Structures are given as C-alpha cells and as structure tokens.
C-alpha cells in the first residue's frame, strides 16, 4: 500500500515538473524575444553614441578663451591644477591606464562636458558640482606636458560657434 502511494506521489510530481517545464518554455521564448528587442535597441543607441563621439573626436578649430560659468580643476597625487599649477603624474613607459580626478564647481549640469586631451576627445561627462575620474591612456600617458580642455556646447552640435563654457589646464607625465 505504501509502495502504491509513493508511486502515485512520484507520478504526480513528475507531471507537475513537466507542466512547469512547458510553461517555462513559453516564458523563455518571450524573454528571448524581449532580449532580442533589447539588443536591437542597444545597437541603435551604440550607433548614435558612436556618431556623436566621432563628431567630437577632436576639438573644433577656433581660438578659445576661458569662458562660461563654473570652474574645473584636475587633482592628482602630485597636486592640483588650481591657480594654474601643473601637477606631476608619475607613470612608467609600460603603464596602460592611470586615473586622475576632475573636480567641477558651478557648471551647468544640463549640458554635457566634452573633455579633450591634447586636442583629442578623451571623455564626455555631465559635470555640475561634482567629482569624477578621468582615464589617461595611450598618448595621454606619454612623458611630457599635456593640455586638458573642458568644453560645454549649447544645443546638440559640437561646433566652435556653440561653445558655452571653456576651461583649460595642464598636467605633466614623468617616467
């Protein structure tokens, strides 16, 4: 009698497991479709991001002077760029990446800030009263003095005619 009850319980459990697997397959199909749609949306976002980044690969040509509201400075283990200082960043010729701090005060947080190192696009951040990091790699880690420019543009066009805020500073890499 116990054997029959045990066999009946196992059979019922098996039926429930298979029934659960069947509904899971449908959910799996639904989640696969959602994942595919999400992948397509991400791909479109990456393409527009790539287009935006390529539009800002180098700083637009123009004679810029310090302008706009707010201040920004770099902070490193060797000091800050406040008051025109040029802090020294220690690295070696085989260093792949180094991070330094970027500190902003009074920036318009509704506009993106484009950061250029030696005229080449390095990063895009939404600065306001904030602290963030800036990754140095490749050419920005070569020995010598490097120029950092932080630019906010009005509108969606990266152009010398649309500069709302411009700040510049320098850091030095020493091996």
PDB file of C-alpha atoms in Angstrom:
ATOM      1  CA  UNK A   1       0.000   0.000   0.000  1.00  0.00           C
ATOM      2  CA  UNK A   2       2.797   2.407   0.897  1.00  0.00           C
ATOM      3  CA  UNK A   3       4.543   1.488  -2.363  1.00  0.00           C
ATOM      4  CA  UNK A   4       1.425   2.395  -4.389  1.00  0.00           C
ATOM      5  CA  UNK A   5       1.063   5.755  -2.592  1.00  0.00           C
ATOM      6  CA  UNK A   6       4.749   6.526  -3.138  1.00  0.00           C
ATOM      7  CA  UNK A   7       4.487   5.634  -6.840  1.00  0.00           C
ATOM      8  CA  UNK A   8       1.372   7.810  -7.173  1.00  0.00           C
ATOM      9  CA  UNK A   9       3.120  10.763  -5.450  1.00  0.00           C
ATOM     10  CA  UNK A  10       6.175  10.430  -7.726  1.00  0.00           C
ATOM     11  CA  UNK A  11       3.934  10.300 -10.799  1.00  0.00           C
ATOM     12  CA  UNK A  12       2.087  13.442  -9.677  1.00  0.00           C
ATOM     13  CA  UNK A  13       5.376  15.251  -9.024  1.00  0.00           C
ATOM     14  CA  UNK A  14       6.670  14.261 -12.470  1.00  0.00           C
ATOM     15  CA  UNK A  15       3.517  15.578 -14.136  1.00  0.00           C
ATOM     16  CA  UNK A  16       3.854  18.882 -12.271  1.00  0.00           C
ATOM     17  CA  UNK A  17       7.527  19.164 -13.250  1.00  0.00           C
ATOM     18  CA  UNK A  18       6.781  18.570 -16.925  1.00  0.00           C
ATOM     19  CA  UNK A  19       3.863  21.003 -16.801  1.00  0.00           C
ATOM     20  CA  UNK A  20       6.160  23.606 -15.262  1.00  0.00           C
ATOM     21  CA  UNK A  21       8.763  22.999 -17.948  1.00  0.00           C
ATOM     22  CA  UNK A  22       6.174  23.540 -20.653  1.00  0.00           C
ATOM     23  CA  UNK A  23       5.164  26.973 -19.346  1.00  0.00           C
ATOM     24  CA  UNK A  24       8.802  27.825 -18.763  1.00  0.00           C
ATOM     25  CA  UNK A  25       9.500  27.213 -22.450  1.00  0.00           C
ATOM     26  CA  UNK A  26       6.855  29.780 -23.389  1.00  0.00           C
ATOM     27  CA  UNK A  27       8.291  32.255 -20.913  1.00  0.00           C
ATOM     28  CA  UNK A  28      11.735  31.509 -22.280  1.00  0.00           C
ATOM     29  CA  UNK A  29      10.525  32.306 -25.794  1.00  0.00           C
ATOM     30  CA  UNK A  30       9.015  35.546 -24.562  1.00  0.00           C
ATOM     31  CA  UNK A  31      12.199  36.518 -22.749  1.00  0.00           C
ATOM     32  CA  UNK A  32      14.258  35.625 -25.841  1.00  0.00           C
ATOM     33  CA  UNK A  33      12.106  37.957 -27.931  1.00  0.00           C
ATOM     34  CA  UNK A  34      12.483  40.683 -25.316  1.00  0.00           C
ATOM     35  CA  UNK A  35      16.258  40.136 -25.196  1.00  0.00           C
ATOM     36  CA  UNK A  36      16.425  40.411 -28.995  1.00  0.00           C
ATOM     37  CA  UNK A  37      14.404  43.653 -28.945  1.00  0.00           C
ATOM     38  CA  UNK A  38      16.640  44.981 -26.175  1.00  0.00           C
ATOM     39  CA  UNK A  39      19.725  44.036 -28.183  1.00  0.00           C
ATOM     40  CA  UNK A  40      18.382  45.917 -31.214  1.00  0.00           C
ATOM     41  CA  UNK A  41      17.661  48.987 -29.068  1.00  0.00           C
ATOM     42  CA  UNK A  42      21.165  48.856 -27.551  1.00  0.00           C
ATOM     43  CA  UNK A  43      22.673  48.523 -31.004  1.00  0.00           C
ATOM     44  CA  UNK A  44      20.814  51.646 -32.158  1.00  0.00           C
ATOM     45  CA  UNK A  45      21.936  53.529 -29.056  1.00  0.00           C
ATOM     46  CA  UNK A  46      25.553  52.468 -29.648  1.00  0.00           C
ATOM     47  CA  UNK A  47      25.361  53.647 -33.257  1.00  0.00           C
ATOM     48  CA  UNK A  48      24.068  57.085 -32.255  1.00  0.00           C
ATOM     49  CA  UNK A  49      26.670  57.249 -29.489  1.00  0.00           C
ATOM     50  CA  UNK A  50      29.380  56.339 -31.994  1.00  0.00           C
ATOM     51  CA  UNK A  51      28.142  59.044 -34.364  1.00  0.00           C
ATOM     52  CA  UNK A  52      28.170  61.590 -31.535  1.00  0.00           C
ATOM     53  CA  UNK A  53      31.653  60.564 -30.394  1.00  0.00           C
ATOM     54  CA  UNK A  54      33.026  60.690 -33.937  1.00  0.00           C
ATOM     55  CA  UNK A  55      31.622  64.210 -34.318  1.00  0.00           C
ATOM     56  CA  UNK A  56      33.759  65.207 -31.326  1.00  0.00           C
ATOM     57  CA  UNK A  57      36.950  63.181 -31.993  1.00  0.00           C
ATOM     58  CA  UNK A  58      38.980  66.387 -31.935  1.00  0.00           C
ATOM     59  CA  UNK A  59      38.220  69.769 -30.501  1.00  0.00           C
ATOM     60  CA  UNK A  60      36.694  72.061 -33.135  1.00  0.00           C
ATOM     61  CA  UNK A  61      39.117  74.567 -34.650  1.00  0.00           C
ATOM     62  CA  UNK A  62      38.929  78.008 -33.071  1.00  0.00           C
ATOM     63  CA  UNK A  63      40.623  80.446 -30.753  1.00  0.00           C
ATOM     64  CA  UNK A  64      39.081  79.691 -27.398  1.00  0.00           C
ATOM     65  CA  UNK A  65      39.403  81.759 -24.266  1.00  0.00           C
ATOM     66  CA  UNK A  66      38.284  80.802 -20.796  1.00  0.00           C
ATOM     67  CA  UNK A  67      34.550  81.435 -20.758  1.00  0.00           C
ATOM     68  CA  UNK A  68      31.293  80.458 -19.138  1.00  0.00           C
ATOM     69  CA  UNK A  69      30.241  79.844 -15.581  1.00  0.00           C
ATOM     70  CA  UNK A  70      31.975  77.462 -13.244  1.00  0.00           C
ATOM     71  CA  UNK A  71      35.451  76.229 -12.588  1.00  0.00           C
ATOM     72  CA  UNK A  72      37.134  72.897 -13.098  1.00  0.00           C
ATOM     73  CA  UNK A  73      40.464  71.510 -11.944  1.00  0.00           C
ATOM     74  CA  UNK A  74      42.373  68.245 -12.056  1.00  0.00           C
ATOM     75  CA  UNK A  75      43.586  66.507  -8.922  1.00  0.00           C
ATOM     76  CA  UNK A  76      46.446  64.033  -8.866  1.00  0.00           C
ATOM     77  CA  UNK A  77      48.763  62.543  -6.280  1.00  0.00           C
ATOM     78  CA  UNK A  78      51.205  65.289  -7.338  1.00  0.00           C
ATOM     79  CA  UNK A  79      48.788  68.159  -6.653  1.00  0.00           C
ATOM     80  CA  UNK A  80      46.005  70.032  -8.433  1.00  0.00           C
ATOM     81  CA  UNK A  81      45.723  72.398 -11.364  1.00  0.00           C
ATOM     82  CA  UNK A  82      44.191  75.089  -9.154  1.00  0.00           C
ATOM     83  CA  UNK A  83      45.813  78.527  -9.541  1.00  0.00           C
ATOM     84  CA  UNK A  84      47.476  77.448 -12.806  1.00  0.00           C
ATOM     85  CA  UNK A  85      49.616  74.719 -11.225  1.00  0.00           C
ATOM     86  CA  UNK A  86      50.845  71.848 -13.416  1.00  0.00           C
ATOM     87  CA  UNK A  87      50.772  68.696 -11.261  1.00  0.00           C
ATOM     88  CA  UNK A  88      53.155  65.825 -11.971  1.00  0.00           C
ATOM     89  CA  UNK A  89      51.739  62.352 -12.568  1.00  0.00           C
ATOM     90  CA  UNK A  90      54.238  59.528 -12.096  1.00  0.00           C
ATOM     91  CA  UNK A  91      53.994  56.667 -14.566  1.00  0.00           C
ATOM     92  CA  UNK A  92      56.241  54.276 -16.442  1.00  0.00           C
ATOM     93  CA  UNK A  93      56.556  53.612 -20.150  1.00  0.00           C
ATOM     94  CA  UNK A  94      54.554  50.375 -19.771  1.00  0.00           C
ATOM     95  CA  UNK A  95      51.649  51.913 -17.806  1.00  0.00           C
ATOM     96  CA  UNK A  96      48.415  51.121 -19.649  1.00  0.00           C
ATOM     97  CA  UNK A  97      45.962  53.314 -17.750  1.00  0.00           C
ATOM     98  CA  UNK A  98      46.089  55.885 -14.985  1.00  0.00           C
ATOM     99  CA  UNK A  99      43.216  57.775 -13.372  1.00  0.00           C
ATOM    100  CA  UNK A 100      43.194  61.354 -12.193  1.00  0.00           C
ATOM    101  CA  UNK A 101      40.409  63.321 -10.573  1.00  0.00           C
ATOM    102  CA  UNK A 102      38.363  66.030 -12.246  1.00  0.00           C
ATOM    103  CA  UNK A 103      36.513  68.421  -9.952  1.00  0.00           C
ATOM    104  CA  UNK A 104      33.862  70.867 -11.135  1.00  0.00           C
ATOM    105  CA  UNK A 105      32.058  73.679  -9.332  1.00  0.00           C
ATOM    106  CA  UNK A 106      29.253  75.819 -10.720  1.00  0.00           C
ATOM    107  CA  UNK A 107      28.968  74.025 -14.081  1.00  0.00           C
ATOM    108  CA  UNK A 108      25.593  73.791 -15.832  1.00  0.00           C
ATOM    109  CA  UNK A 109      24.624  70.165 -15.175  1.00  0.00           C
ATOM    110  CA  UNK A 110      22.075  70.163 -18.000  1.00  0.00           C
ATOM    111  CA  UNK A 111      24.848  70.254 -20.631  1.00  0.00           C
ATOM    112  CA  UNK A 112      27.406  67.556 -21.352  1.00  0.00           C
ATOM    113  CA  UNK A 113      31.047  68.471 -20.837  1.00  0.00           C
ATOM    114  CA  UNK A 114      33.414  67.229 -23.541  1.00  0.00           C
ATOM    115  CA  UNK A 115      36.948  66.619 -22.287  1.00  0.00           C
ATOM    116  CA  UNK A 116      39.850  66.777 -24.726  1.00  0.00           C
ATOM    117  CA  UNK A 117      43.471  65.870 -24.006  1.00  0.00           C
ATOM    118  CA  UNK A 118      45.978  67.406 -26.405  1.00  0.00           C
ATOM    119  CA  UNK A 119      43.099  68.253 -28.752  1.00  0.00           C
ATOM    120  CA  UNK A 120      41.716  64.688 -28.949  1.00  0.00           C
ATOM    121  CA  UNK A 121      38.408  63.598 -27.433  1.00  0.00           C
ATOM    122  CA  UNK A 122      39.006  61.779 -24.142  1.00  0.00           C
ATOM    123  CA  UNK A 123      35.652  61.632 -22.344  1.00  0.00           C
ATOM    124  CA  UNK A 124      32.185  63.099 -22.004  1.00  0.00           C
ATOM    125  CA  UNK A 125      30.719  63.722 -18.564  1.00  0.00           C
ATOM    126  CA  UNK A 126      27.832  65.592 -17.045  1.00  0.00           C
ATOM    127  CA  UNK A 127      29.591  67.959 -14.681  1.00  0.00           C
ATOM    128  CA  UNK A 128      27.970  70.319 -12.193  1.00  0.00           C
ATOM    129  CA  UNK A 129      29.179  70.496  -8.607  1.00  0.00           C
ATOM    130  CA  UNK A 130      30.857  67.144  -8.839  1.00  0.00           C
ATOM    131  CA  UNK A 131      33.943  64.982  -8.636  1.00  0.00           C
ATOM    132  CA  UNK A 132      34.733  62.324 -11.228  1.00  0.00           C
ATOM    133  CA  UNK A 133      37.695  60.455 -12.660  1.00  0.00           C
ATOM    134  CA  UNK A 134      39.420  60.852 -15.984  1.00  0.00           C
ATOM    135  CA  UNK A 135      41.204  57.878 -17.527  1.00  0.00           C
ATOM    136  CA  UNK A 136      44.600  58.540 -19.043  1.00  0.00           C
ATOM    137  CA  UNK A 137      45.800  56.015 -21.609  1.00  0.00           C
ATOM    138  CA  UNK A 138      47.765  55.839 -24.843  1.00  0.00           C
ATOM    139  CA  UNK A 139      49.113  59.217 -25.952  1.00  0.00           C
ATOM    140  CA  UNK A 140      47.845  60.965 -22.811  1.00  0.00           C
ATOM    141  CA  UNK A 141      50.320  58.853 -20.799  1.00  0.00           C
ATOM    142  CA  UNK A 142      53.423  59.757 -22.800  1.00  0.00           C
ATOM    143  CA  UNK A 143      56.131  61.650 -20.971  1.00  0.00           C
ATOM    144  CA  UNK A 144      55.705  65.421 -21.059  1.00  0.00           C
ATOM    145  CA  UNK A 145      53.142  68.159 -20.501  1.00  0.00           C
ATOM    146  CA  UNK A 146      49.564  67.541 -21.666  1.00  0.00           C
ATOM    147  CA  UNK A 147      46.778  70.064 -22.209  1.00  0.00           C
ATOM    148  CA  UNK A 148      43.252  69.257 -20.962  1.00  0.00           C
ATOM    149  CA  UNK A 149      40.317  71.258 -22.309  1.00  0.00           C
ATOM    150  CA  UNK A 150      36.770  71.013 -20.948  1.00  0.00           C
ATOM    151  CA  UNK A 151      34.068  72.339 -23.284  1.00  0.00           C
ATOM    152  CA  UNK A 152      30.294  72.571 -22.958  1.00  0.00           C
ATOM    153  CA  UNK A 153      28.330  73.248 -26.131  1.00  0.00           C
ATOM    154  CA  UNK A 154      24.891  74.820 -26.463  1.00  0.00           C
ATOM    155  CA  UNK A 155      22.443  72.713 -28.422  1.00  0.00           C
ATOM    156  CA  UNK A 156      23.298  69.333 -29.859  1.00  0.00           C
ATOM    157  CA  UNK A 157      26.011  70.462 -32.258  1.00  0.00           C
ATOM    158  CA  UNK A 158      29.689  70.186 -31.413  1.00  0.00           C
ATOM    159  CA  UNK A 159      30.981  73.370 -33.010  1.00  0.00           C
ATOM    160  CA  UNK A 160      33.294  76.271 -32.196  1.00  0.00           C
ATOM    161  CA  UNK A 161      30.269  78.540 -32.714  1.00  0.00           C
ATOM    162  CA  UNK A 162      28.322  76.784 -29.923  1.00  0.00           C
ATOM    163  CA  UNK A 163      30.838  76.930 -27.048  1.00  0.00           C
ATOM    164  CA  UNK A 164      29.079  77.822 -23.798  1.00  0.00           C
ATOM    165  CA  UNK A 165      31.882  77.001 -21.364  1.00  0.00           C
ATOM    166  CA  UNK A 166      35.614  76.553 -21.947  1.00  0.00           C
ATOM    167  CA  UNK A 167      38.315  75.767 -19.387  1.00  0.00           C
ATOM    168  CA  UNK A 168      41.892  74.608 -19.896  1.00  0.00           C
ATOM    169  CA  UNK A 169      44.574  73.172 -17.636  1.00  0.00           C
ATOM    170  CA  UNK A 170      47.734  71.034 -17.872  1.00  0.00           C
ATOM    171  CA  UNK A 171      49.326  68.025 -16.215  1.00  0.00           C
ATOM    172  CA  UNK A 172      52.791  66.513 -16.644  1.00  0.00           C
ATOM    173  CA  UNK A 173      53.694  62.842 -17.008  1.00  0.00           C
ATOM    174  CA  UNK A 174      57.114  61.845 -15.680  1.00  0.00           C
ATOM    175  CA  UNK A 175      58.706  58.402 -16.001  1.00  0.00           C
TER     176      UNK A 175
END
